[in-house]
Amino acid sequence: MNLSDNGINQSYQLWSSVCSALSACVNNPQNARLQQFFVSIGGLTVLDGLLAKLIYNSSGNSSSTKLAVVVTKTLDACIADNYAVGAAVARYNIVPNLLTLLSYNMMNSGEKFSIILTLGHCTDGCEENQYVLVKNNGLPLMIQALTESQDEELNKAATFVLQNCKRITEKLSVKLSEDSSNTDAAGHLEEDLQHREGIIEDYRVKAKQILDRIEQLENEHQEVSRLF
């Protein structure tokens, strides 16, 4: 695929049509076998590689970014409502790439919604993908999306991701607390221990802040539900 500016512009419509056709084939609960077949013949590998190339080329290139969103929608169609395929995503760099794409400022709310919804389906029931999202600072991006956007569907998608990752965040917070209380069994120097404990404490505080924010969002959602 030619990823120069002219190449992207010329192939955008073609790739959009290919991705739309593929989405139509697999985006149906009755087509779960097609989703599995798509993965078995290397479909995720192709989309993962294409997404990575487009994101690498997306800086200042709106056509690359828009095509990356089209590929994201195709990925979403391939993994939605299929936990086995969603778990297969963990073998690739898809979640970090989606977070990178989401961090770009040139996208509208609809495009951001597509990326966040795909992240929701990646993390739904898959602890490995949840961990990758948390590790790559995905939760602050979700909270930023909630605070900056008034789009109801985008907010629902971001809340979906936060709820998916709530348990893994709690587990990581507990693990960090346990690690910080362990003695220096390996014989590290005292200054190294102090540095390590400082880092652990920083992560624990951030995890606590994220959990408090998720709980606040859940309470707000319950309040709105009662009003209607």
PDB file of C-alpha atoms in Angstrom:
ATOM      1  CA  MET A   1       0.000   0.000   0.000  1.00  0.00           C
ATOM      2  CA  ASN A   2       1.316   3.446  -0.988  1.00  0.00           C
ATOM      3  CA  LEU A   3       1.226   5.577   2.176  1.00  0.00           C
ATOM      4  CA  SER A   4       2.427   8.811   0.594  1.00  0.00           C
ATOM      5  CA  ASP A   5      -0.039  11.710   0.630  1.00  0.00           C
ATOM      6  CA  ASN A   6      -1.063  11.069  -2.983  1.00  0.00           C
ATOM      7  CA  GLY A   7      -1.199   7.328  -2.407  1.00  0.00           C
ATOM      8  CA  ILE A   8      -3.479   7.712   0.609  1.00  0.00           C
ATOM      9  CA  ASN A   9      -5.824  10.040  -1.250  1.00  0.00           C
ATOM     10  CA  GLN A  10      -6.005   7.741  -4.257  1.00  0.00           C
ATOM     11  CA  SER A  11      -6.562   4.541  -2.261  1.00  0.00           C
ATOM     12  CA  TYR A  12      -8.842   5.950   0.467  1.00  0.00           C
ATOM     13  CA  GLN A  13     -12.074   5.124  -1.357  1.00  0.00           C
ATOM     14  CA  LEU A  14     -10.849   1.674  -2.320  1.00  0.00           C
ATOM     15  CA  TRP A  15      -9.801   0.738   1.215  1.00  0.00           C
ATOM     16  CA  SER A  16     -12.980   2.242   2.630  1.00  0.00           C
ATOM     17  CA  SER A  17     -15.034   0.014   0.337  1.00  0.00           C
ATOM     18  CA  VAL A  18     -12.974  -3.069   1.217  1.00  0.00           C
ATOM     19  CA  CYS A  19     -13.293  -2.388   4.940  1.00  0.00           C
ATOM     20  CA  SER A  20     -17.028  -1.718   4.670  1.00  0.00           C
ATOM     21  CA  ALA A  21     -17.566  -4.985   2.816  1.00  0.00           C
ATOM     22  CA  LEU A  22     -15.532  -6.896   5.369  1.00  0.00           C
ATOM     23  CA  SER A  23     -17.463  -5.287   8.227  1.00  0.00           C
ATOM     24  CA  ALA A  24     -20.759  -6.278   6.631  1.00  0.00           C
ATOM     25  CA  CYS A  25     -19.578  -9.879   6.347  1.00  0.00           C
ATOM     26  CA  VAL A  26     -18.528 -10.334   9.967  1.00  0.00           C
ATOM     27  CA  ASN A  27     -20.700  -7.856  11.879  1.00  0.00           C
ATOM     28  CA  ASN A  28     -23.567 -10.225  12.542  1.00  0.00           C
ATOM     29  CA  PRO A  29     -24.107 -12.481  15.587  1.00  0.00           C
ATOM     30  CA  GLN A  30     -24.926 -15.297  13.178  1.00  0.00           C
ATOM     31  CA  ASN A  31     -21.530 -14.890  11.533  1.00  0.00           C
ATOM     32  CA  ALA A  32     -19.388 -15.816  14.540  1.00  0.00           C
ATOM     33  CA  ARG A  33     -17.732 -18.520  12.458  1.00  0.00           C
ATOM     34  CA  LEU A  34     -16.759 -15.918   9.868  1.00  0.00           C
ATOM     35  CA  GLN A  35     -15.137 -13.869  12.626  1.00  0.00           C
ATOM     36  CA  GLN A  36     -13.132 -16.913  13.725  1.00  0.00           C
ATOM     37  CA  PHE A  37     -12.245 -17.718  10.120  1.00  0.00           C
ATOM     38  CA  PHE A  38     -11.098 -14.145   9.564  1.00  0.00           C
ATOM     39  CA  VAL A  39      -8.705 -14.459  12.508  1.00  0.00           C
ATOM     40  CA  SER A  40      -7.508 -17.917  11.477  1.00  0.00           C
ATOM     41  CA  ILE A  41      -6.366 -16.725   8.023  1.00  0.00           C
ATOM     42  CA  GLY A  42      -4.434 -13.791   9.459  1.00  0.00           C
ATOM     43  CA  GLY A  43      -7.049 -11.061   9.126  1.00  0.00           C
ATOM     44  CA  LEU A  44      -6.162  -9.406  12.425  1.00  0.00           C
ATOM     45  CA  THR A  45      -2.498  -9.470  11.467  1.00  0.00           C
ATOM     46  CA  VAL A  46      -3.254  -7.577   8.257  1.00  0.00           C
ATOM     47  CA  LEU A  47      -5.445  -4.987   9.984  1.00  0.00           C
ATOM     48  CA  ASP A  48      -2.936  -4.568  12.811  1.00  0.00           C
ATOM     49  CA  GLY A  49      -0.127  -3.901  10.354  1.00  0.00           C
ATOM     50  CA  LEU A  50      -2.232  -1.529   8.264  1.00  0.00           C
ATOM     51  CA  LEU A  51      -3.372   0.399  11.341  1.00  0.00           C
ATOM     52  CA  ALA A  52       0.214   0.766  12.575  1.00  0.00           C
ATOM     53  CA  LYS A  53       1.385   2.113   9.201  1.00  0.00           C
ATOM     54  CA  LEU A  54      -1.496   4.569   8.977  1.00  0.00           C
ATOM     55  CA  ILE A  55      -0.923   5.860  12.512  1.00  0.00           C
ATOM     56  CA  TYR A  56       2.796   6.284  11.795  1.00  0.00           C
ATOM     57  CA  ASN A  57       1.821   8.341   8.729  1.00  0.00           C
ATOM     58  CA  SER A  58      -1.021  10.225  10.434  1.00  0.00           C
ATOM     59  CA  SER A  59       0.901  13.158  11.865  1.00  0.00           C
ATOM     60  CA  GLY A  60      -0.508  16.135   9.969  1.00  0.00           C
ATOM     61  CA  ASN A  61      -2.206  13.863   7.416  1.00  0.00           C
ATOM     62  CA  SER A  62      -5.963  13.886   7.789  1.00  0.00           C
ATOM     63  CA  SER A  63      -6.473  11.266   5.067  1.00  0.00           C
ATOM     64  CA  SER A  64      -4.273   8.763   6.912  1.00  0.00           C
ATOM     65  CA  THR A  65      -6.118   9.482  10.148  1.00  0.00           C
ATOM     66  CA  LYS A  66      -9.537   9.052   8.554  1.00  0.00           C
ATOM     67  CA  LEU A  67      -8.498   5.782   6.925  1.00  0.00           C
ATOM     68  CA  ALA A  68      -7.098   4.613  10.280  1.00  0.00           C
ATOM     69  CA  VAL A  69     -10.558   5.232  11.756  1.00  0.00           C
ATOM     70  CA  VAL A  70     -12.128   3.193   8.939  1.00  0.00           C
ATOM     71  CA  VAL A  71      -9.747   0.327   9.764  1.00  0.00           C
ATOM     72  CA  THR A  72     -10.656   0.746  13.436  1.00  0.00           C
ATOM     73  CA  LYS A  73     -14.356   0.324  12.619  1.00  0.00           C
ATOM     74  CA  THR A  74     -13.523  -2.850  10.713  1.00  0.00           C
ATOM     75  CA  LEU A  75     -11.577  -4.177  13.695  1.00  0.00           C
ATOM     76  CA  ASP A  76     -14.549  -3.410  15.894  1.00  0.00           C
ATOM     77  CA  ALA A  77     -16.888  -5.339  13.606  1.00  0.00           C
ATOM     78  CA  CYS A  78     -14.523  -8.318  13.791  1.00  0.00           C
ATOM     79  CA  ILE A  79     -14.308  -8.450  17.598  1.00  0.00           C
ATOM     80  CA  ALA A  80     -17.674  -7.137  18.851  1.00  0.00           C
ATOM     81  CA  ASP A  81     -19.751  -9.732  20.740  1.00  0.00           C
ATOM     82  CA  ASN A  82     -17.048 -12.364  20.327  1.00  0.00           C
ATOM     83  CA  TYR A  83     -14.842 -12.768  23.414  1.00  0.00           C
ATOM     84  CA  ALA A  84     -12.570 -15.299  21.734  1.00  0.00           C
ATOM     85  CA  VAL A  85     -11.668 -12.909  18.928  1.00  0.00           C
ATOM     86  CA  GLY A  86     -11.366 -10.031  21.396  1.00  0.00           C
ATOM     87  CA  ALA A  87      -8.843 -12.054  23.379  1.00  0.00           C
ATOM     88  CA  ALA A  88      -6.859 -12.682  20.179  1.00  0.00           C
ATOM     89  CA  VAL A  89      -6.330  -8.913  19.935  1.00  0.00           C
ATOM     90  CA  ALA A  90      -3.975  -9.166  22.922  1.00  0.00           C
ATOM     91  CA  ARG A  91      -1.383 -10.845  20.684  1.00  0.00           C
ATOM     92  CA  TYR A  92      -1.045  -7.635  18.677  1.00  0.00           C
ATOM     93  CA  ASN A  93      -0.261  -3.987  19.307  1.00  0.00           C
ATOM     94  CA  ILE A  94      -3.828  -2.932  18.548  1.00  0.00           C
ATOM     95  CA  VAL A  95      -4.802  -1.424  21.916  1.00  0.00           C
ATOM     96  CA  PRO A  96      -1.690   0.813  22.206  1.00  0.00           C
ATOM     97  CA  ASN A  97      -2.131   1.892  18.573  1.00  0.00           C
ATOM     98  CA  LEU A  98      -5.766   2.799  19.166  1.00  0.00           C
ATOM     99  CA  LEU A  99      -4.759   4.870  22.188  1.00  0.00           C
ATOM    100  CA  THR A 100      -2.164   6.674  20.079  1.00  0.00           C
ATOM    101  CA  LEU A 101      -4.777   7.373  17.417  1.00  0.00           C
ATOM    102  CA  LEU A 102      -7.209   8.636  20.054  1.00  0.00           C
ATOM    103  CA  SER A 103      -4.614  11.115  21.313  1.00  0.00           C
ATOM    104  CA  TYR A 104      -4.567  12.979  17.982  1.00  0.00           C
ATOM    105  CA  ASN A 105      -6.397  16.308  18.071  1.00  0.00           C
ATOM    106  CA  MET A 106      -7.646  16.375  14.479  1.00  0.00           C
ATOM    107  CA  MET A 107     -10.560  13.954  14.980  1.00  0.00           C
ATOM    108  CA  ASN A 108     -14.219  14.800  15.485  1.00  0.00           C
ATOM    109  CA  SER A 109     -16.427  13.270  18.174  1.00  0.00           C
ATOM    110  CA  GLY A 110     -17.787  10.598  15.831  1.00  0.00           C
ATOM    111  CA  GLU A 111     -14.305   9.353  15.015  1.00  0.00           C
ATOM    112  CA  LYS A 112     -13.307   9.383  18.670  1.00  0.00           C
ATOM    113  CA  PHE A 113     -16.472   7.426  19.476  1.00  0.00           C
ATOM    114  CA  SER A 114     -15.501   4.694  16.989  1.00  0.00           C
ATOM    115  CA  ILE A 115     -12.045   4.339  18.541  1.00  0.00           C
ATOM    116  CA  ILE A 116     -13.316   4.308  22.130  1.00  0.00           C
ATOM    117  CA  LEU A 117     -16.069   1.804  21.310  1.00  0.00           C
ATOM    118  CA  THR A 118     -13.470  -0.485  19.729  1.00  0.00           C
ATOM    119  CA  LEU A 119     -11.357  -0.193  22.877  1.00  0.00           C
ATOM    120  CA  GLY A 120     -14.475  -1.095  24.850  1.00  0.00           C
ATOM    121  CA  HIS A 121     -14.960  -4.274  22.856  1.00  0.00           C
ATOM    122  CA  CYS A 122     -11.230  -5.083  23.128  1.00  0.00           C
ATOM    123  CA  THR A 123     -11.342  -4.823  26.928  1.00  0.00           C
ATOM    124  CA  ASP A 124     -14.766  -6.381  27.455  1.00  0.00           C
ATOM    125  CA  GLY A 125     -14.059  -9.632  29.303  1.00  0.00           C
ATOM    126  CA  CYS A 126     -10.350  -9.654  28.398  1.00  0.00           C
ATOM    127  CA  GLU A 127      -8.105  -8.910  31.358  1.00  0.00           C
ATOM    128  CA  GLU A 128      -4.958  -8.897  29.236  1.00  0.00           C
ATOM    129  CA  ASN A 129      -6.297  -6.107  27.017  1.00  0.00           C
ATOM    130  CA  GLN A 130      -7.501  -4.256  30.113  1.00  0.00           C
ATOM    131  CA  TYR A 131      -3.992  -4.396  31.567  1.00  0.00           C
ATOM    132  CA  VAL A 132      -2.472  -3.152  28.296  1.00  0.00           C
ATOM    133  CA  LEU A 133      -4.909  -0.212  28.249  1.00  0.00           C
ATOM    134  CA  VAL A 134      -4.141   0.721  31.862  1.00  0.00           C
ATOM    135  CA  LYS A 135      -0.388   0.315  31.312  1.00  0.00           C
ATOM    136  CA  ASN A 136      -0.515   2.655  28.302  1.00  0.00           C
ATOM    137  CA  ASN A 137      -2.348   5.420  30.206  1.00  0.00           C
ATOM    138  CA  GLY A 138      -5.673   4.671  28.570  1.00  0.00           C
ATOM    139  CA  LEU A 139      -7.813   5.494  31.603  1.00  0.00           C
ATOM    140  CA  PRO A 140      -6.808   9.180  31.741  1.00  0.00           C
ATOM    141  CA  LEU A 141      -7.721   9.402  28.038  1.00  0.00           C
ATOM    142  CA  MET A 142     -11.173   7.991  28.812  1.00  0.00           C
ATOM    143  CA  ILE A 143     -11.686  10.474  31.634  1.00  0.00           C
ATOM    144  CA  GLN A 144     -10.499  13.301  29.384  1.00  0.00           C
ATOM    145  CA  ALA A 145     -13.019  12.253  26.751  1.00  0.00           C
ATOM    146  CA  LEU A 146     -15.794  12.304  29.353  1.00  0.00           C
ATOM    147  CA  THR A 147     -14.901  15.719  30.703  1.00  0.00           C
ATOM    148  CA  GLU A 148     -14.339  17.405  27.336  1.00  0.00           C
ATOM    149  CA  SER A 149     -17.211  16.003  25.282  1.00  0.00           C
ATOM    150  CA  GLN A 150     -20.950  16.565  25.532  1.00  0.00           C
ATOM    151  CA  ASP A 151     -21.640  13.756  23.048  1.00  0.00           C
ATOM    152  CA  GLU A 152     -23.843  11.212  24.815  1.00  0.00           C
ATOM    153  CA  GLU A 153     -22.773   8.206  22.751  1.00  0.00           C
ATOM    154  CA  LEU A 154     -19.082   9.021  23.167  1.00  0.00           C
ATOM    155  CA  ASN A 155     -19.573   9.386  26.926  1.00  0.00           C
ATOM    156  CA  LYS A 156     -21.339   6.023  27.078  1.00  0.00           C
ATOM    157  CA  ALA A 157     -18.465   4.381  25.199  1.00  0.00           C
ATOM    158  CA  ALA A 158     -15.848   5.938  27.505  1.00  0.00           C
ATOM    159  CA  THR A 159     -17.826   4.832  30.565  1.00  0.00           C
ATOM    160  CA  PHE A 160     -17.995   1.328  29.060  1.00  0.00           C
ATOM    161  CA  VAL A 161     -14.185   1.214  28.892  1.00  0.00           C
ATOM    162  CA  LEU A 162     -13.797   2.546  32.433  1.00  0.00           C
ATOM    163  CA  GLN A 163     -16.218  -0.037  33.806  1.00  0.00           C
ATOM    164  CA  ASN A 164     -14.410  -2.814  31.928  1.00  0.00           C
ATOM    165  CA  CYS A 165     -11.107  -1.767  33.499  1.00  0.00           C
ATOM    166  CA  LYS A 166     -12.370  -1.083  37.015  1.00  0.00           C
ATOM    167  CA  ARG A 167     -11.564  -4.551  38.348  1.00  0.00           C
ATOM    168  CA  ILE A 168      -8.060  -4.724  36.847  1.00  0.00           C
ATOM    169  CA  THR A 169      -7.329  -1.262  38.280  1.00  0.00           C
ATOM    170  CA  GLU A 170      -8.438  -2.462  41.711  1.00  0.00           C
ATOM    171  CA  LYS A 171      -6.249  -5.564  41.400  1.00  0.00           C
ATOM    172  CA  LEU A 172      -3.235  -3.512  40.356  1.00  0.00           C
ATOM    173  CA  SER A 173      -3.807  -1.138  43.266  1.00  0.00           C
ATOM    174  CA  VAL A 174      -3.871  -4.063  45.718  1.00  0.00           C
ATOM    175  CA  LYS A 175      -0.786  -5.620  44.087  1.00  0.00           C
ATOM    176  CA  LEU A 176       1.128  -2.365  44.394  1.00  0.00           C
ATOM    177  CA  SER A 177       0.172  -2.118  48.057  1.00  0.00           C
ATOM    178  CA  GLU A 178       1.413  -5.654  48.669  1.00  0.00           C
ATOM    179  CA  ASP A 179       4.666  -5.007  46.801  1.00  0.00           C
ATOM    180  CA  SER A 180       5.374  -1.866  48.781  1.00  0.00           C
ATOM    181  CA  SER A 181       5.030  -3.752  52.081  1.00  0.00           C
ATOM    182  CA  ASN A 182       7.473  -6.525  51.132  1.00  0.00           C
ATOM    183  CA  THR A 183      10.939  -6.495  52.697  1.00  0.00           C
ATOM    184  CA  ASP A 184      14.134  -6.314  50.677  1.00  0.00           C
ATOM    185  CA  ALA A 185      14.471 -10.055  50.118  1.00  0.00           C
ATOM    186  CA  ALA A 186      16.841  -9.610  47.185  1.00  0.00           C
ATOM    187  CA  GLY A 187      19.284  -7.452  49.156  1.00  0.00           C
ATOM    188  CA  HIS A 188      18.864  -4.212  47.198  1.00  0.00           C
ATOM    189  CA  LEU A 189      20.462  -1.058  48.488  1.00  0.00           C
ATOM    190  CA  GLU A 190      18.309   1.099  50.771  1.00  0.00           C
ATOM    191  CA  GLU A 191      18.303   4.002  48.327  1.00  0.00           C
ATOM    192  CA  ASP A 192      17.031   1.723  45.538  1.00  0.00           C
ATOM    193  CA  LEU A 193      14.235   0.535  47.790  1.00  0.00           C
ATOM    194  CA  GLN A 194      13.224   4.069  48.630  1.00  0.00           C
ATOM    195  CA  HIS A 195      13.155   4.999  44.950  1.00  0.00           C
ATOM    196  CA  ARG A 196      11.067   1.913  44.132  1.00  0.00           C
ATOM    197  CA  GLU A 197       8.631   2.598  46.957  1.00  0.00           C
ATOM    198  CA  GLY A 198       8.248   6.168  45.737  1.00  0.00           C
ATOM    199  CA  ILE A 199       7.299   4.943  42.269  1.00  0.00           C
ATOM    200  CA  ILE A 200       4.877   2.382  43.715  1.00  0.00           C
ATOM    201  CA  GLU A 201       3.253   5.026  45.894  1.00  0.00           C
ATOM    202  CA  ASP A 202       2.809   7.281  42.846  1.00  0.00           C
ATOM    203  CA  TYR A 203       1.127   4.487  40.904  1.00  0.00           C
ATOM    204  CA  ARG A 204      -1.085   3.619  43.862  1.00  0.00           C
ATOM    205  CA  VAL A 205      -2.245   7.231  44.211  1.00  0.00           C
ATOM    206  CA  LYS A 206      -3.032   7.405  40.490  1.00  0.00           C
ATOM    207  CA  ALA A 207      -4.944   4.118  40.660  1.00  0.00           C
ATOM    208  CA  LYS A 208      -6.945   5.410  43.627  1.00  0.00           C
ATOM    209  CA  GLN A 209      -7.792   8.582  41.717  1.00  0.00           C
ATOM    210  CA  ILE A 210      -8.961   6.576  38.716  1.00  0.00           C
ATOM    211  CA  LEU A 211     -11.130   4.300  40.874  1.00  0.00           C
ATOM    212  CA  ASP A 212     -12.669   7.297  42.653  1.00  0.00           C
ATOM    213  CA  ARG A 213     -13.451   8.877  39.281  1.00  0.00           C
ATOM    214  CA  ILE A 214     -15.047   5.669  37.971  1.00  0.00           C
ATOM    215  CA  GLU A 215     -17.193   5.416  41.111  1.00  0.00           C
ATOM    216  CA  GLN A 216     -18.224   9.061  40.719  1.00  0.00           C
ATOM    217  CA  LEU A 217     -19.240   8.469  37.104  1.00  0.00           C
ATOM    218  CA  GLU A 218     -21.249   5.395  38.069  1.00  0.00           C
ATOM    219  CA  ASN A 219     -23.075   7.377  40.774  1.00  0.00           C
ATOM    220  CA  GLU A 220     -23.829  10.180  38.310  1.00  0.00           C
ATOM    221  CA  HIS A 221     -25.166   7.653  35.823  1.00  0.00           C
ATOM    222  CA  GLN A 222     -27.449   6.155  38.476  1.00  0.00           C
ATOM    223  CA  GLU A 223     -28.748   9.618  39.392  1.00  0.00           C
ATOM    224  CA  VAL A 224     -29.580  10.382  35.756  1.00  0.00           C
ATOM    225  CA  SER A 225     -31.282   6.995  35.367  1.00  0.00           C
ATOM    226  CA  ARG A 226     -33.514   7.703  38.353  1.00  0.00           C
ATOM    227  CA  LEU A 227     -34.546  11.060  36.875  1.00  0.00           C
ATOM    228  CA  PHE A 228     -35.797   9.362  33.742  1.00  0.00           C
TER     229      PHE A 228
END
